[in-house]
Coordinates of C-alpha atoms in Angstrom, one line a residue:
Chain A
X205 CA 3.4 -17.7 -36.1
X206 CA 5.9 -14.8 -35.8
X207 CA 9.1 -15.2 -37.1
X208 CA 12.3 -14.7 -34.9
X209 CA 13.0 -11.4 -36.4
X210 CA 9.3 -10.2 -35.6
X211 CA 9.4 -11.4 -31.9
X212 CA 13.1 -9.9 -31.4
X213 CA 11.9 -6.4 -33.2
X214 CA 8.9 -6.2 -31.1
X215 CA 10.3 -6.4 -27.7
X216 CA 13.9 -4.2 -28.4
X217 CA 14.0 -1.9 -26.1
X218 CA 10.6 -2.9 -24.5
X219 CA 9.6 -3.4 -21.2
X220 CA 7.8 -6.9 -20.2
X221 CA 6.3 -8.0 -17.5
X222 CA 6.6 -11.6 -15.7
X223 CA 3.7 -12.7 -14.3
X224 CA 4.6 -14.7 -11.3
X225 CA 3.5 -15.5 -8.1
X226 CA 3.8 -18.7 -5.5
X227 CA 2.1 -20.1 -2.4
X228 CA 1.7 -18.3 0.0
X229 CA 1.5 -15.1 -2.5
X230 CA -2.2 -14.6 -2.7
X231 CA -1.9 -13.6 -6.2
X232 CA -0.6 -17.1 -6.8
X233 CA -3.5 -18.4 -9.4
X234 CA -4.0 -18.4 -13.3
X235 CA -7.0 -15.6 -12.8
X236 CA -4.8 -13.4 -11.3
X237 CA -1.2 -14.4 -13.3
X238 CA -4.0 -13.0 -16.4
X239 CA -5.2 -10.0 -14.3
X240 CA -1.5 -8.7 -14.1
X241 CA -0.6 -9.1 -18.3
X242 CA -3.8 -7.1 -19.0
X243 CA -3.3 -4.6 -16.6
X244 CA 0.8 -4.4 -18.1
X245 CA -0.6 -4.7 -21.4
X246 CA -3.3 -1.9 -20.5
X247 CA 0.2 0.4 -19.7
X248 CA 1.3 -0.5 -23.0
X249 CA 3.6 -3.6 -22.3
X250 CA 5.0 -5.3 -25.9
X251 CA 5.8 -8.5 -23.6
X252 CA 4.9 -11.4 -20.9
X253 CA 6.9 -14.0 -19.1
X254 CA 4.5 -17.1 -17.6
X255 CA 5.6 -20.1 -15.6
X256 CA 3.9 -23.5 -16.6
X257 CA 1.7 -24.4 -19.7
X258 CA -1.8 -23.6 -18.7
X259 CA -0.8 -20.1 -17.9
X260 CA 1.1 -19.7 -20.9
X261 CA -2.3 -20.6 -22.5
X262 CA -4.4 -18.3 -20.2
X263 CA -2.5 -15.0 -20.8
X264 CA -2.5 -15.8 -24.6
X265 CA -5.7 -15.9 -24.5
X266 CA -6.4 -12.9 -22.8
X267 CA -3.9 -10.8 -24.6
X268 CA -4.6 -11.9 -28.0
X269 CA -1.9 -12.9 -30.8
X270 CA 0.1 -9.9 -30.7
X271 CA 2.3 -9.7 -27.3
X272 CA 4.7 -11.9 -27.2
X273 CA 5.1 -14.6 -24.7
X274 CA 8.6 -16.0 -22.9
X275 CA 7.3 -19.8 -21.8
X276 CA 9.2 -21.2 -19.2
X277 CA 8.2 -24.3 -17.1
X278 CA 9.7 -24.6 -13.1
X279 CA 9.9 -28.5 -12.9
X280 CA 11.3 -28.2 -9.3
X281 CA 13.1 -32.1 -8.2
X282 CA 13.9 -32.3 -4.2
X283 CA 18.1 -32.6 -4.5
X284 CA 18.1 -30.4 -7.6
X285 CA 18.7 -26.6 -8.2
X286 CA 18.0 -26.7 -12.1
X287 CA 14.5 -26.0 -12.6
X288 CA 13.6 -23.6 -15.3
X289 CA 12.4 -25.1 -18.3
X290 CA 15.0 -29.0 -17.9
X291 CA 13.2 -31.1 -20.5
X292 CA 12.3 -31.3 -24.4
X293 CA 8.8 -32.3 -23.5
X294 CA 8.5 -28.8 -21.5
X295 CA 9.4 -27.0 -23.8
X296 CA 6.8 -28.8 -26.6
X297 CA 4.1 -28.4 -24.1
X298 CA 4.8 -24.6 -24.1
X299 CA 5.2 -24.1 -27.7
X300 CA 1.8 -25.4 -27.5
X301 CA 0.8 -23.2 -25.4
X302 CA 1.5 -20.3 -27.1
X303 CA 5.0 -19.2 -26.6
X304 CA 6.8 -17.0 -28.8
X305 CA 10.0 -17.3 -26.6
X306 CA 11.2 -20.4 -24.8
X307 CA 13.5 -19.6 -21.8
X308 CA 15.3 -22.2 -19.7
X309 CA 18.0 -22.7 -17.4
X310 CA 21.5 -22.3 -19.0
X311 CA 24.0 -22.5 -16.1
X312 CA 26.8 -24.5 -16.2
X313 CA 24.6 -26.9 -13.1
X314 CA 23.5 -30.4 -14.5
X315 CA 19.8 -30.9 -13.9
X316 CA 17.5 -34.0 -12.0
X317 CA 17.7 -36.3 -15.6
X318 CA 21.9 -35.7 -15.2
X319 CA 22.2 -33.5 -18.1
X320 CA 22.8 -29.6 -19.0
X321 CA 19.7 -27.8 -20.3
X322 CA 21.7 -25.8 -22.6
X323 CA 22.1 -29.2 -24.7
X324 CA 18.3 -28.7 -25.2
X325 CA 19.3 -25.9 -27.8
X326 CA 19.7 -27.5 -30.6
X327 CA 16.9 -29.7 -30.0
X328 CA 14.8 -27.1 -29.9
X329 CA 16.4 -25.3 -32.7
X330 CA 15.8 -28.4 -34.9
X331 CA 12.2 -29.3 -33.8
X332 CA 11.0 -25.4 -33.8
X333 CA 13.2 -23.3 -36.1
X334 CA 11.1 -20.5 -35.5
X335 CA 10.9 -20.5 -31.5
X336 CA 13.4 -17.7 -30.1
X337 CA 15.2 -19.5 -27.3
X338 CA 16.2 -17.6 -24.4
X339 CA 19.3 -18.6 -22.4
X340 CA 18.8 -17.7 -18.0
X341 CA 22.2 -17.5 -17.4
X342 CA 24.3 -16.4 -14.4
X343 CA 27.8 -15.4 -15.3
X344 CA 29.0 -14.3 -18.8
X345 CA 31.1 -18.0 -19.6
X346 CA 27.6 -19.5 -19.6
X347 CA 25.6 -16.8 -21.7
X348 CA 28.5 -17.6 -24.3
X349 CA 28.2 -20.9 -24.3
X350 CA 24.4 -20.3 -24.7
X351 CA 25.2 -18.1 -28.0
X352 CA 27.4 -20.6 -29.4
X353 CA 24.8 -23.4 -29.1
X354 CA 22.4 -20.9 -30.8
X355 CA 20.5 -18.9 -28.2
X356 CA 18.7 -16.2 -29.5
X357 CA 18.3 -14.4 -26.3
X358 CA 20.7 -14.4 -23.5
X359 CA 19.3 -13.3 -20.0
X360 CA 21.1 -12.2 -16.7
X361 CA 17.7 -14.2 -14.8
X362 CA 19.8 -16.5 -13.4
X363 CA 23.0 -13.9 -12.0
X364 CA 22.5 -14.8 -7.6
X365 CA 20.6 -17.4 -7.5
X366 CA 23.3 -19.9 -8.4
X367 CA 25.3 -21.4 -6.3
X368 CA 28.7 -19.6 -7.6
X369 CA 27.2 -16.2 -7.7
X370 CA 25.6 -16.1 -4.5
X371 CA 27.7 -13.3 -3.5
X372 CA 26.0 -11.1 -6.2
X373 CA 22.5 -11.4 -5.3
X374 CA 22.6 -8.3 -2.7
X375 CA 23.7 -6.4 -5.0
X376 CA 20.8 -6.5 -7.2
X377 CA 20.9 -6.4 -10.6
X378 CA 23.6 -7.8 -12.4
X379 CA 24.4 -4.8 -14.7
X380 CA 28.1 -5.9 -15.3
X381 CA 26.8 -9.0 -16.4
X382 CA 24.8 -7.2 -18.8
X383 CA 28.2 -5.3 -19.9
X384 CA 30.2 -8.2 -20.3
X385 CA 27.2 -9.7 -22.2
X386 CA 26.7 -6.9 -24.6
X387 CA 30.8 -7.9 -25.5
X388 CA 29.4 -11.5 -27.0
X389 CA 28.6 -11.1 -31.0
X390 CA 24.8 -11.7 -32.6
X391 CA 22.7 -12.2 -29.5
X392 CA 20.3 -10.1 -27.6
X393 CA 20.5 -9.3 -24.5
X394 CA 17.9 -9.0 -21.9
X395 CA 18.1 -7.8 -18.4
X396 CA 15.9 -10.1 -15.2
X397 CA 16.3 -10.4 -12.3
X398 CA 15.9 -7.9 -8.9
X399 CA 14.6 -5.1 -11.2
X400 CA 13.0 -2.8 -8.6
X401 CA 13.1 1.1 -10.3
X402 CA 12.7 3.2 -13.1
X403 CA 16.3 4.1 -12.9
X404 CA 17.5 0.3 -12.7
X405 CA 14.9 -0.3 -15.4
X406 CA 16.9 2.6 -17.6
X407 CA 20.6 1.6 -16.5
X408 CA 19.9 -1.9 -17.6
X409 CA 19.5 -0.8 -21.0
X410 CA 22.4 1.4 -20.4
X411 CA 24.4 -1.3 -19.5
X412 CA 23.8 -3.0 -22.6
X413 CA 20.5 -4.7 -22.6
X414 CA 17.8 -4.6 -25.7
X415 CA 15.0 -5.6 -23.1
X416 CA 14.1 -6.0 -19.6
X417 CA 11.8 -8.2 -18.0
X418 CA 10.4 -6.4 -15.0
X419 CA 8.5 -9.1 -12.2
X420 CA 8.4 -8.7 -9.2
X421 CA 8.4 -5.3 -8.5
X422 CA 5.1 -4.8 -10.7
X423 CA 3.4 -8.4 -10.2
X424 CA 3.7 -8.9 -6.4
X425 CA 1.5 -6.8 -4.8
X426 CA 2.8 -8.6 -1.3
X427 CA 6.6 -8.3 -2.2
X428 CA 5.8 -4.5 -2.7
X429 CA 4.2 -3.9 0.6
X430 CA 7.3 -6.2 2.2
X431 CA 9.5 -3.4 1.5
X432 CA 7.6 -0.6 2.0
X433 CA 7.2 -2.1 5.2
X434 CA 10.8 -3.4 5.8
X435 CA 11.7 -0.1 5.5
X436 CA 9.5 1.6 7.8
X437 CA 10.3 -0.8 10.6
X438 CA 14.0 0.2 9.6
X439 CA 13.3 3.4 10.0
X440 CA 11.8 3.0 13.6
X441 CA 14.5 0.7 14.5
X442 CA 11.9 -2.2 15.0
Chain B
X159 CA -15.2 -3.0 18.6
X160 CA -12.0 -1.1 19.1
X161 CA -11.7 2.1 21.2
X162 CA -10.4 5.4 19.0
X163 CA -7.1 4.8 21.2
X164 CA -6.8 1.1 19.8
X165 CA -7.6 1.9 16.1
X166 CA -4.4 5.0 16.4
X167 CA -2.2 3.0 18.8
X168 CA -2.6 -0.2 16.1
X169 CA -1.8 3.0 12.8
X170 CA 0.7 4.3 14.5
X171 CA 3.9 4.4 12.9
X172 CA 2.7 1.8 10.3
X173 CA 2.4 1.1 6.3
X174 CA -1.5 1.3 5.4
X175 CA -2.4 0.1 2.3
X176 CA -5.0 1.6 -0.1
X177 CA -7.2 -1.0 -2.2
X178 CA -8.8 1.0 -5.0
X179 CA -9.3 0.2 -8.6
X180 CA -11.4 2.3 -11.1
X181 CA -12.5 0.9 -14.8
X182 CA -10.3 0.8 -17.1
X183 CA -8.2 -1.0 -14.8
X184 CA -8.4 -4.9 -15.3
X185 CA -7.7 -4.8 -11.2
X186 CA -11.3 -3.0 -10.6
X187 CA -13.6 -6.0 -9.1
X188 CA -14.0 -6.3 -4.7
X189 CA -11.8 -9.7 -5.2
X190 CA -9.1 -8.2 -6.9
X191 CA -9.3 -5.6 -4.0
X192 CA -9.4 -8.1 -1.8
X193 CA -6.3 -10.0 -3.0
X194 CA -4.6 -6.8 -2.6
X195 CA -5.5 -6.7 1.3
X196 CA -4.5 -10.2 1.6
X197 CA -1.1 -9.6 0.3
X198 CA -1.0 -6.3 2.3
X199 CA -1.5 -8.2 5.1
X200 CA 1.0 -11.2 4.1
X201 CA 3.6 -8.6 3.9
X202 CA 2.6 -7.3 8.0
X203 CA 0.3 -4.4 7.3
X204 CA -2.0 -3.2 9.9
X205 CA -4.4 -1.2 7.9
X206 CA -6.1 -1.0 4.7
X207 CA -8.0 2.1 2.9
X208 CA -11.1 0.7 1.1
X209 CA -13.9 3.0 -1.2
X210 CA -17.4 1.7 -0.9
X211 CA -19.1 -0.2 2.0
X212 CA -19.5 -3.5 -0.7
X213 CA -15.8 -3.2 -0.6
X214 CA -15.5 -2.5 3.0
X215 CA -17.3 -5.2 4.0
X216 CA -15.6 -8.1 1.9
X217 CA -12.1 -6.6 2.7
X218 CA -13.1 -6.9 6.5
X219 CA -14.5 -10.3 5.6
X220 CA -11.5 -11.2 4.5
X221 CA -8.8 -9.9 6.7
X222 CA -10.4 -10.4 9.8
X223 CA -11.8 -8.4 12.8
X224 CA -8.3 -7.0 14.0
X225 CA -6.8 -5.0 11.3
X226 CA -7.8 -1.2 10.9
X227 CA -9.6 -0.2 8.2
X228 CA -10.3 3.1 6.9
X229 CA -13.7 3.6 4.8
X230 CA -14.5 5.9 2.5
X231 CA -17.7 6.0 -0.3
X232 CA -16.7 7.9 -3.3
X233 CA -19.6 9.3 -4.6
X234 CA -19.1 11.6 -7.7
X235 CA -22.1 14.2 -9.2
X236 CA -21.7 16.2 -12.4
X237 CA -20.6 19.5 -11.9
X238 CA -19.2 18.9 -8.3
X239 CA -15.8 17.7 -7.1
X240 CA -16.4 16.7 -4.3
X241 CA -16.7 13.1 -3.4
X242 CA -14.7 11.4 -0.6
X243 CA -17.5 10.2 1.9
X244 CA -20.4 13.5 1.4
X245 CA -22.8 12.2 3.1
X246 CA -24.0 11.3 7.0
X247 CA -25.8 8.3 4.8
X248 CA -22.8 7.1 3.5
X249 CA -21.2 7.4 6.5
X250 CA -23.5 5.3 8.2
X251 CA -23.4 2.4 5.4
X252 CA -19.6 2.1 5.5
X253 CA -19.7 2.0 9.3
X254 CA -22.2 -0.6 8.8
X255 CA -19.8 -2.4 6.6
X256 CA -16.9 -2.7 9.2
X257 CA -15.0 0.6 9.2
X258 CA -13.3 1.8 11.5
X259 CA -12.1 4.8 10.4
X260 CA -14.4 6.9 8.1
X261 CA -12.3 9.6 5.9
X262 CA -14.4 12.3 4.4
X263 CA -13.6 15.3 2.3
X264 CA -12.7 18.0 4.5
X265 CA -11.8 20.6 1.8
X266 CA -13.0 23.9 1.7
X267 CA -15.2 23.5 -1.4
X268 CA -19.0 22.8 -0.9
X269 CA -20.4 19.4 -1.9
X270 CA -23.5 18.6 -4.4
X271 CA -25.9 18.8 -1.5
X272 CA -24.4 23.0 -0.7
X273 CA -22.8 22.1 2.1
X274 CA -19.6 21.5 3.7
X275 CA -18.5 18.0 4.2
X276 CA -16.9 18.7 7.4
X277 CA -20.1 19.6 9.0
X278 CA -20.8 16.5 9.2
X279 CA -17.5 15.7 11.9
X280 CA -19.8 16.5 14.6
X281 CA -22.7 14.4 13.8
X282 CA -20.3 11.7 13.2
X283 CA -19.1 12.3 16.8
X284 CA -22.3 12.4 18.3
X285 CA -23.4 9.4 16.3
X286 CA -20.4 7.1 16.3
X287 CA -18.4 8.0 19.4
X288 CA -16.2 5.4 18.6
X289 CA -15.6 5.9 14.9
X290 CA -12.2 7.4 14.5
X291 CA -12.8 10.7 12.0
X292 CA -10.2 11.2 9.2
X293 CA -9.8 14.6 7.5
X294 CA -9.0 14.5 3.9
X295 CA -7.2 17.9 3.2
X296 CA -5.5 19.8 0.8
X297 CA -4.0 22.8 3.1
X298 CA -2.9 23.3 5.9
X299 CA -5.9 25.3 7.3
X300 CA -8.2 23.0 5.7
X301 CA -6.5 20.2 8.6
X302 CA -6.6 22.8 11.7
X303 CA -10.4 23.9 10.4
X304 CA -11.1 19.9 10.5
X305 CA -9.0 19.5 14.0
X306 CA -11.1 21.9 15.9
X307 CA -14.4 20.3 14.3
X308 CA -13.0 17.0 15.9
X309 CA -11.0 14.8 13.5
X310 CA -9.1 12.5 14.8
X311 CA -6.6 12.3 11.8
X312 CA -5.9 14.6 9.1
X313 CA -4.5 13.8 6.0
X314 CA -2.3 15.4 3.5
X315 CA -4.8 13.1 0.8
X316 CA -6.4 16.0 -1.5
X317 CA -3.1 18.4 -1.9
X318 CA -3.0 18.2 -5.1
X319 CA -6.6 17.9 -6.2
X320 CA -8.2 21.0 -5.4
X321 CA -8.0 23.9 -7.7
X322 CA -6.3 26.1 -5.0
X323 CA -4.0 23.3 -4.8
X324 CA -2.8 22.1 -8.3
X325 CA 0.5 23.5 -8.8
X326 CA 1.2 20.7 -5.9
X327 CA 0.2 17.9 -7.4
X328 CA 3.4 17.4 -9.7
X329 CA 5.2 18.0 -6.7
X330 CA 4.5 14.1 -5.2
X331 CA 3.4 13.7 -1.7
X332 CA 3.6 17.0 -0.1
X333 CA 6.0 17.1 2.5
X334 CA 5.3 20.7 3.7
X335 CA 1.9 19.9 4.2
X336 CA 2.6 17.5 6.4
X337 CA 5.4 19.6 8.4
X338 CA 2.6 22.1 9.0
X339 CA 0.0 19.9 10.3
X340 CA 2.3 18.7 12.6
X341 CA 2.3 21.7 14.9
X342 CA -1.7 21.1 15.1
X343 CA -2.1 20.0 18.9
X344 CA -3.9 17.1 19.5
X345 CA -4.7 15.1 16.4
X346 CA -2.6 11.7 14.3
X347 CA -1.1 13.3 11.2
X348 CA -1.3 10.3 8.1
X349 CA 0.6 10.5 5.1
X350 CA -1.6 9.7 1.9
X351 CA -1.1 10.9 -1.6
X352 CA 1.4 10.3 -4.3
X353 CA 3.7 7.6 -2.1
X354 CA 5.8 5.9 -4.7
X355 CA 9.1 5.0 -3.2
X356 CA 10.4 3.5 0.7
X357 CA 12.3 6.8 0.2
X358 CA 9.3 8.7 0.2
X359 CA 7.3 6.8 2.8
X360 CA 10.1 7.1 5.1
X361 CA 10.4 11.1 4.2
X362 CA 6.6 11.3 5.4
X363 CA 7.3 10.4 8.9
X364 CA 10.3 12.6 9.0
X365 CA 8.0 14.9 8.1
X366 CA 5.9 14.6 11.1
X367 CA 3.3 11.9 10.0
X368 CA 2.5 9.0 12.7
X369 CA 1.2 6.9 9.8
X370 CA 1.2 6.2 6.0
X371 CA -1.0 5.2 3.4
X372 CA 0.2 4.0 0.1
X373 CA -2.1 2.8 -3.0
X374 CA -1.5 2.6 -6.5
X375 CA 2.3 1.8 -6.0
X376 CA 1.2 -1.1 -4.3
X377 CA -1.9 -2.2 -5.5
X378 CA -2.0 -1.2 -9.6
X379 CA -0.1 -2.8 -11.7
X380 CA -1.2 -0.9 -14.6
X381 CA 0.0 1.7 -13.5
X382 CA 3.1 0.6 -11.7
X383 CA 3.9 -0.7 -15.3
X384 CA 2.8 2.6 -17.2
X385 CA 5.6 4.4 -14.5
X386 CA 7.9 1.7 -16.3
X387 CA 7.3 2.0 -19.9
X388 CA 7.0 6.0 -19.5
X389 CA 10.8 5.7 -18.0
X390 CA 12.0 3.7 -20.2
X391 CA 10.4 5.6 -23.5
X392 CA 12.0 8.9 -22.3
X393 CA 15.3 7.2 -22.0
X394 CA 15.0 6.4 -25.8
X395 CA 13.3 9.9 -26.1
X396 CA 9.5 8.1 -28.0

């Protein structure tokens, strides 16, 4: 197992790649989730991010010991927003797995079991000393809070998708959030979320960030053609 | 089977997407293709770009009867370059297969067999009335030569890729090229070649193309990444 130190050093100032994709995305099986790490790891990519256990396990397997992995589990409850990665038993089942990193949700929301994920930290820091945790945040109070409970990793993710920051999903990626996240003392920041270019790619680290998790915008071959598309029909006026 | 008018009238003013992969990349199997065509066509895409009638056929398989598909049959020989579509054989096989639109090489360079690949526009014509004719080019005169022979469309594809045409190729799409086979009477201009950005795409019908074809930024994740990591290793200057 790597230690903390080795996983950190080994994806500063790295790209990685999430491999994603949902119903009705075509691209939404374990085959294909493994298809997209090779090909990233193929372009030299240190890093993955997987959604659920057995494709934690499949891209491990295909990539070998050396990437590392961020594990996160979407447990999605009908009447709750908190989804990424809400119980201890998630994140044992991706340790399992293979993991290196385990990500969940760290906004200030209380999840389906009427707790806050972030209370997971410490659990996880005492059951798997060596597992970097990863704080999704979505406004700088929350990825301080994170730290404090001993997040290793604090991530933008989460910055537009919650309720209170709504207002900054059209504007992409959150690289204030990044600033004001670089401000908070011994934790590493990493940029997700709406990474579309090279050049946001580059200001993210700019902005602060030590990596960036790029998903979409190389994993969904349908969200790529969306906007080439939306833009052409734009352009036409349609 | 749809009249030439039907196959341009449906191209026209559209996104195409090109489904290629080539070993090493983990994308290069017909179902991966395919899965790219089914998310091309998720995201409202009208036409695909396929090489090889095997590939041809399952892409029409899977998409259906009414989308536009171009076909082309690269076949490579030592010592030659070129290999979009050389011969009346191939031709033939990717009609077979569900094309309809066969692109061939229409440079002025003369194939394995010592002869020029747009000789074979007329026996296309005379053999496939119905088969829209696609002109790969690299120059401008290269696009009127193919014109008069009867293409249908002519395509800014090979600038780029020919030796007379190299000091293009870092250039991205070619624009120019594009502007100039505009004035051409008579015959669909298509974008193809080097389309990274909805900046770019929208650029090539300013620039006088009625449609657009974009590949590897859609449909290669290795190399979509490899764009990535190259950005992001300048900006640290590795």
């Amino acid at each position: 197992m790597k230690s903390k130190e080795q996983v950190l050093n080994q994806i500063r100032n790295q790209v990685l790649v999430s491999c994603q994709a949902y119903e009705p995305n075509p691209h939404a099986t374990i085959n294909d989730m493994v298809k997209m790490a090779l090909a990233g790891q193929l372009a030299g990519c240190k890093g993955f991010r997987a959604n659920h256990p057995d494709y934690v396990r499949a891209i491990r397997k295909a990539v070998g010991e050396e990437p590392v992995i961020i594990g996160i589990w979407k447990i999605h409850t009908p009447g709750n927003d908190v989804y990424i990665t809400p119980t201890m038993q998630a994140v044992r089942e991706l340790v399992d797995a293979g993991s290196d990193i385990i990500a969940l949700d760290c906004t200030n929301r209380v999840n389906a079991y009427g707790k806050y994920c972030y209370d997971l930290i410490p659990q996880i820091k005492e059951e798997y000393p060596d597992i970097v945790i990863m704080a999704d945040c979505s406004t700088y109070e929350e990825a301080k809070h994170a730290a404090e409970l001993g997040a290793d990793i604090v991530a933008s993710t989460l910055s537009g998708y919650t309720e209170y920051t709504l207002d900054r999903y059209p504007l992409g990626t959150d690289f204030q959030l990044l600033k004001d996240m670089a401000t908070i003392p011994n934790v590493f920041v990493l940029a997700e979320g709406r990474i579309w270019t090279r050049e946001e790619a580059v200001t993210a680290f700019e902005s602060g960030a030590s990596a960036c998790v790029i998903g979409t915008a190389i994993t969904s071959p349908w969200m790529i053609t969306d906007r080439f598309v939306k833009a052409v029909n734009k352009h036409f006026n349609r």
